[in-house]
Structures are given as C-alpha cells and as structure tokens.
Amino acid sequence: MSPLFRRKPSPTAGAPQPAQSPEPAEPSEYSENHLVTLIRKPGCHLCDDAQLVVEKVCADLGVPWEAKDITEDRRLHDEYWEQIPVVLVDGRQHTFWRVNEERLRKALTDESK
C-alpha cells in the first residue's frame, strides 16, 4: 500500500482502554441525566476515532462515559460486532461507525428528551 494512504498508528493503539471515564471535576446539569457508552474492540481505528469524540464531548459537558470491549462480552459481541464502534446514550443506540461531535452534543443537551 502506498505510504500516502497508510493510516498513522493511534497513540492509544494497543494501550489498555479505560473501563470508565474519570468523574468530572464539577458535576454539570447533564451529568446526572446521562451516561454515554462506547462499545469497541482493541485495534479498531474507527473505535479510536470515536473515543476521541466521546472523550471531548463528555469532558466538555461533564457527562460520565464508559468503554465496553466486545471481545470481553459475548452478548455485546453478538449484538454489535458488525457495527462497532457503537455509541449508546442512556442505553439506547445513538450511532455507529462514525461519531459526529455536534450530533452527540445535541443528544446530551436536548431538553425535550
């Protein structure tokens, strides 16, 4: 493959993934109302990209998040193996493959839900 098209390795590739994000320093109005779950697997570049977006949005809003590995949970593997990464908001599927920062932020701040 041409070096032009090779993806640079992620600095987090191969590193253990956090089971859950650290609690925000100051709870926000959103932190008690939501939980974001990133379903991923090791070595998945789309998962690494998704995690960066989830980390940023959740840190900005003070929303807790967790990562779950489909290689460690048979039920998650059977349900999501073709769609990873998958983002759940409050246990409901929000998106898969690509995570849009603005869409995730809107889902976490929309008062009508």
Coordinates of N, CA and C in Angstrom, one line a residue:
M1 N 0.8 -1.2 0.0 CA 0.0 0.0 0.0 C 0.9 1.2 0.0
S2 N 0.5 2.2 -0.7 CA 1.2 3.5 -0.8 C 1.3 4.1 0.6
P3 N 2.4 4.7 0.9 CA 2.5 5.4 2.2 C 1.5 6.6 2.3
L4 N 1.1 7.1 1.2 CA 0.1 8.2 1.2 C -1.2 7.8 1.8
F5 N -1.5 6.5 1.7 CA -2.8 6.0 2.2 C -2.8 5.3 3.5
R6 N -1.6 5.1 4.0 CA -1.5 4.4 5.3 C -1.9 5.3 6.4
R7 N -2.7 4.7 7.3 CA -3.2 5.4 8.5 C -2.1 5.4 9.5
K8 N -1.8 6.6 10.1 CA -0.8 6.7 11.1 C -1.4 5.9 12.4
P9 N -0.5 5.2 13.1 CA -1.0 4.5 14.2 C -1.4 5.4 15.3
S10 N -2.5 5.1 15.9 CA -3.1 5.9 17.0 C -2.1 5.8 18.2
P11 N -2.0 6.9 19.0 CA -1.1 6.9 20.1 C -1.7 6.0 21.2
T12 N -3.0 5.7 21.1 CA -3.6 4.8 22.1 C -3.8 3.4 21.6
A13 N -3.3 3.1 20.4 CA -3.5 1.7 19.9 C -2.7 0.7 20.7
G14 N -3.3 -0.3 21.1 CA -2.7 -1.3 21.9 C -2.6 -1.0 23.4
A15 N -2.9 0.2 23.7 CA -2.9 0.6 25.1 C -4.2 0.1 25.8
P16 N -4.2 -0.2 27.0 CA -5.5 -0.6 27.7 C -6.4 0.6 27.7
Q17 N -7.7 0.3 27.4 CA -8.7 1.3 27.4 C -9.4 1.5 28.7
P18 N -9.7 2.7 29.1 CA -10.4 2.9 30.4 C -11.7 2.2 30.4
A19 N -12.0 1.6 31.6 CA -13.3 1.0 31.7 C -14.4 2.0 31.9
Q20 N -14.0 3.2 32.4 CA -14.9 4.3 32.6 C -14.1 5.6 32.7
S21 N -14.7 6.6 32.3 CA -14.0 7.9 32.4 C -14.0 8.4 33.8
P22 N -13.0 9.2 34.1 CA -12.9 9.7 35.5 C -14.1 10.6 35.7
E23 N -14.6 10.7 36.9 CA -15.7 11.6 37.2 C -15.3 13.0 36.9
P24 N -16.2 13.8 36.3 CA -15.9 15.2 36.1 C -15.6 16.0 37.4
A25 N -14.8 17.0 37.3 CA -14.4 17.7 38.5 C -15.6 18.4 39.1
E26 N -16.4 19.0 38.2 CA -17.6 19.7 38.7 C -18.8 19.1 38.0
P27 N -19.8 18.5 38.7 CA -20.9 17.9 38.0 C -21.7 19.0 37.3
S28 N -22.2 18.7 36.1 CA -22.9 19.6 35.3 C -24.4 19.3 35.3
E29 N -25.2 20.1 34.7 CA -26.6 19.8 34.7 C -26.9 18.6 33.9
Y30 N -26.0 18.1 33.1 CA -26.2 16.9 32.2 C -25.6 15.7 32.8
S31 N -24.7 15.8 33.8 CA -24.0 14.6 34.3 C -24.9 13.6 35.0
E32 N -25.9 14.1 35.7 CA -26.8 13.2 36.4 C -27.9 12.6 35.5
N33 N -28.1 13.2 34.4 CA -29.1 12.7 33.5 C -28.7 11.7 32.4
H34 N -27.4 11.6 32.2 CA -26.9 10.8 31.0 C -25.7 9.9 31.4
L35 N -25.6 8.9 30.6 CA -24.4 8.0 30.6 C -24.1 7.7 29.1
V36 N -22.9 7.9 28.7 CA -22.5 7.5 27.3 C -21.7 6.3 27.4
T37 N -22.0 5.3 26.5 CA -21.3 4.0 26.5 C -20.7 3.9 25.1
L38 N -19.4 3.6 25.0 CA -18.7 3.4 23.7 C -18.4 1.9 23.7
I39 N -19.0 1.2 22.7 CA -18.7 -0.2 22.5 C -17.7 -0.3 21.4
R40 N -16.6 -1.0 21.8 CA -15.4 -1.0 20.9 C -14.7 -2.3 21.0
K41 N -13.6 -2.4 20.2 CA -12.7 -3.6 20.4 C -11.3 -3.1 20.2
P42 N -10.3 -3.8 20.7 CA -8.9 -3.4 20.5 C -8.5 -3.4 19.0
G43 N -7.6 -2.5 18.6 CA -7.1 -2.5 17.3 C -8.0 -1.9 16.3
C44 N -9.1 -1.3 16.7 CA -10.1 -0.7 15.7 C -9.9 0.8 15.6
H45 N -9.4 1.2 14.4 CA -9.1 2.6 14.2 C -10.4 3.5 14.3
L46 N -11.5 3.0 13.9 CA -12.7 3.8 14.0 C -13.1 3.9 15.5
C47 N -12.8 2.9 16.3 CA -13.1 3.0 17.7 C -12.2 4.0 18.4
D48 N -10.9 4.1 17.9 CA -10.0 5.1 18.5 C -10.6 6.5 18.1
D49 N -11.0 6.7 16.9 CA -11.6 8.0 16.5 C -12.8 8.3 17.3
A50 N -13.7 7.3 17.5 CA -14.9 7.6 18.2 C -14.6 7.9 19.7
Q51 N -13.6 7.3 20.2 CA -13.3 7.5 21.6 C -12.8 9.0 21.8
L52 N -12.1 9.5 20.9 CA -11.6 10.9 21.0 C -12.8 11.8 21.0
V53 N -13.8 11.6 20.2 CA -15.0 12.4 20.1 C -15.8 12.3 21.4
V54 N -16.0 11.1 21.9 CA -16.8 10.8 23.1 C -16.1 11.5 24.3
E55 N -14.7 11.3 24.4 CA -14.0 11.9 25.5 C -14.1 13.4 25.5
K56 N -14.0 14.1 24.3 CA -14.1 15.5 24.2 C -15.5 16.0 24.6
V57 N -16.5 15.5 24.0 CA -17.9 15.9 24.3 C -18.3 15.7 25.8
C58 N -18.0 14.5 26.3 CA -18.3 14.2 27.7 C -17.5 15.1 28.7
A59 N -16.3 15.4 28.3 CA -15.5 16.2 29.2 C -16.0 17.7 29.2
D60 N -16.4 18.1 28.0 CA -17.0 19.5 27.9 C -18.2 19.6 28.7
L61 N -19.1 18.6 28.7 CA -20.4 18.7 29.3 C -20.4 18.1 30.7
G62 N -19.3 17.5 31.1 CA -19.3 16.8 32.4 C -20.2 15.6 32.5
V63 N -20.3 14.9 31.4 CA -21.1 13.7 31.3 C -20.2 12.4 31.5
P64 N -20.6 11.5 32.4 CA -19.8 10.3 32.5 C -19.9 9.4 31.3
W65 N -18.9 8.7 31.0 CA -18.9 7.7 29.9 C -18.1 6.5 30.3
E66 N -18.4 5.4 29.6 CA -17.7 4.2 29.8 C -17.4 3.5 28.5
A67 N -16.3 2.7 28.5 CA -16.0 1.9 27.3 C -16.2 0.4 27.6
K68 N -16.8 -0.3 26.6 CA -17.0 -1.7 26.8 C -16.4 -2.4 25.6
D69 N -15.7 -3.5 25.8 CA -15.0 -4.2 24.8 C -15.8 -5.4 24.4
I70 N -16.1 -5.5 23.1 CA -17.0 -6.6 22.6 C -16.2 -8.0 22.7
T71 N -14.9 -8.0 22.8 CA -14.2 -9.2 22.9 C -14.3 -9.8 24.3
E72 N -14.8 -9.0 25.3 CA -14.9 -9.5 26.6 C -16.4 -9.7 27.0
D73 N -17.3 -9.5 26.1 CA -18.7 -9.6 26.5 C -19.4 -10.2 25.3
R74 N -19.8 -11.5 25.4 CA -20.4 -12.3 24.3 C -21.7 -11.6 23.8
R75 N -22.6 -11.1 24.7 CA -23.8 -10.5 24.3 C -23.6 -9.3 23.5
L76 N -22.7 -8.4 23.9 CA -22.3 -7.2 23.1 C -21.7 -7.6 21.8
H77 N -20.9 -8.6 21.8 CA -20.3 -9.1 20.5 C -21.4 -9.5 19.5
D78 N -22.3 -10.4 20.0 CA -23.4 -10.9 19.1 C -24.3 -9.8 18.6
E79 N -24.5 -8.8 19.4 CA -25.4 -7.7 19.0 C -24.8 -6.6 18.1
Y80 N -23.5 -6.3 18.4 CA -22.9 -5.2 17.7 C -21.6 -5.4 16.9
W81 N -21.2 -6.7 16.7 CA -19.9 -6.9 16.0 C -19.8 -6.3 14.7
E82 N -20.9 -6.2 13.9 CA -20.8 -5.6 12.6 C -20.9 -4.1 12.6
Q83 N -21.1 -3.5 13.7 CA -21.4 -2.0 13.8 C -20.3 -1.2 14.5
I84 N -19.4 -1.9 15.2 CA -18.5 -1.1 16.1 C -17.7 -0.1 15.3
P85 N -17.4 1.0 15.9 CA -17.8 1.4 17.3 C -19.3 1.8 17.3
V86 N -19.9 1.5 18.4 CA -21.3 1.9 18.7 C -21.3 2.8 19.9
V87 N -22.1 3.9 19.8 CA -22.2 4.8 20.9 C -23.7 4.7 21.4
L88 N -23.8 4.4 22.7 CA -25.1 4.4 23.4 C -25.3 5.6 24.2
V89 N -26.4 6.2 24.2 CA -26.7 7.3 25.2 C -27.8 6.8 26.0
D90 N -27.6 6.7 27.3 CA -28.5 6.2 28.3 C -29.1 4.8 27.9
G91 N -28.2 3.9 27.3 CA -28.5 2.6 27.0 C -29.2 2.4 25.6
R92 N -29.5 3.5 24.9 CA -30.1 3.4 23.6 C -29.0 3.8 22.5
Q93 N -29.1 3.0 21.4 CA -28.1 3.2 20.4 C -28.3 4.6 19.8
H94 N -27.2 5.4 19.8 CA -27.1 6.8 19.3 C -26.6 6.7 17.9
T95 N -25.4 6.0 17.7 CA -24.8 6.0 16.4 C -23.9 4.8 16.3
F96 N -23.3 4.6 15.1 CA -22.3 3.6 14.9 C -21.4 4.0 13.8
W97 N -20.2 3.4 13.8 CA -19.1 3.6 12.8 C -18.5 5.0 13.0
R98 N -19.1 6.0 12.7 CA -18.6 7.4 12.8 C -19.4 8.2 13.8
V99 N -18.7 8.9 14.7 CA -19.4 9.7 15.7 C -19.3 11.2 15.4
N100 N -20.4 11.8 15.2 CA -20.5 13.2 14.9 C -20.5 14.0 16.2
E101 N -19.5 14.9 16.4 CA -19.4 15.6 17.7 C -20.7 16.5 17.9
E102 N -21.2 17.2 16.9 CA -22.3 18.1 17.1 C -23.6 17.3 17.4
R103 N -23.7 16.1 16.8 CA -24.9 15.3 17.0 C -24.9 14.7 18.4
L104 N -23.8 14.3 18.9 CA -23.7 13.7 20.2 C -23.9 14.8 21.3
R105 N -23.3 15.9 21.0 CA -23.5 17.1 22.0 C -25.0 17.4 22.0
K106 N -25.7 17.5 20.9 CA -27.1 17.8 20.9 C -27.9 16.8 21.6
A107 N -27.6 15.5 21.4 CA -28.3 14.4 22.1 C -28.2 14.5 23.6
L108 N -27.0 15.0 24.1 CA -26.8 15.1 25.5 C -27.3 16.4 26.1
T109 N -27.6 17.4 25.3 CA -28.1 18.7 25.8 C -29.5 19.0 25.5
D110 N -30.2 18.2 24.7 CA -31.5 18.4 24.2 C -32.5 18.1 25.4
E111 N -33.2 19.2 25.8 CA -34.1 19.1 27.0 C -35.4 18.4 26.7
S112 N -35.7 18.2 25.4 CA -37.0 17.6 25.0 C -37.0 16.1 25.2
K113 N -35.9 15.5 25.5 CA -35.8 14.0 25.6 C -36.2 13.6 27.0

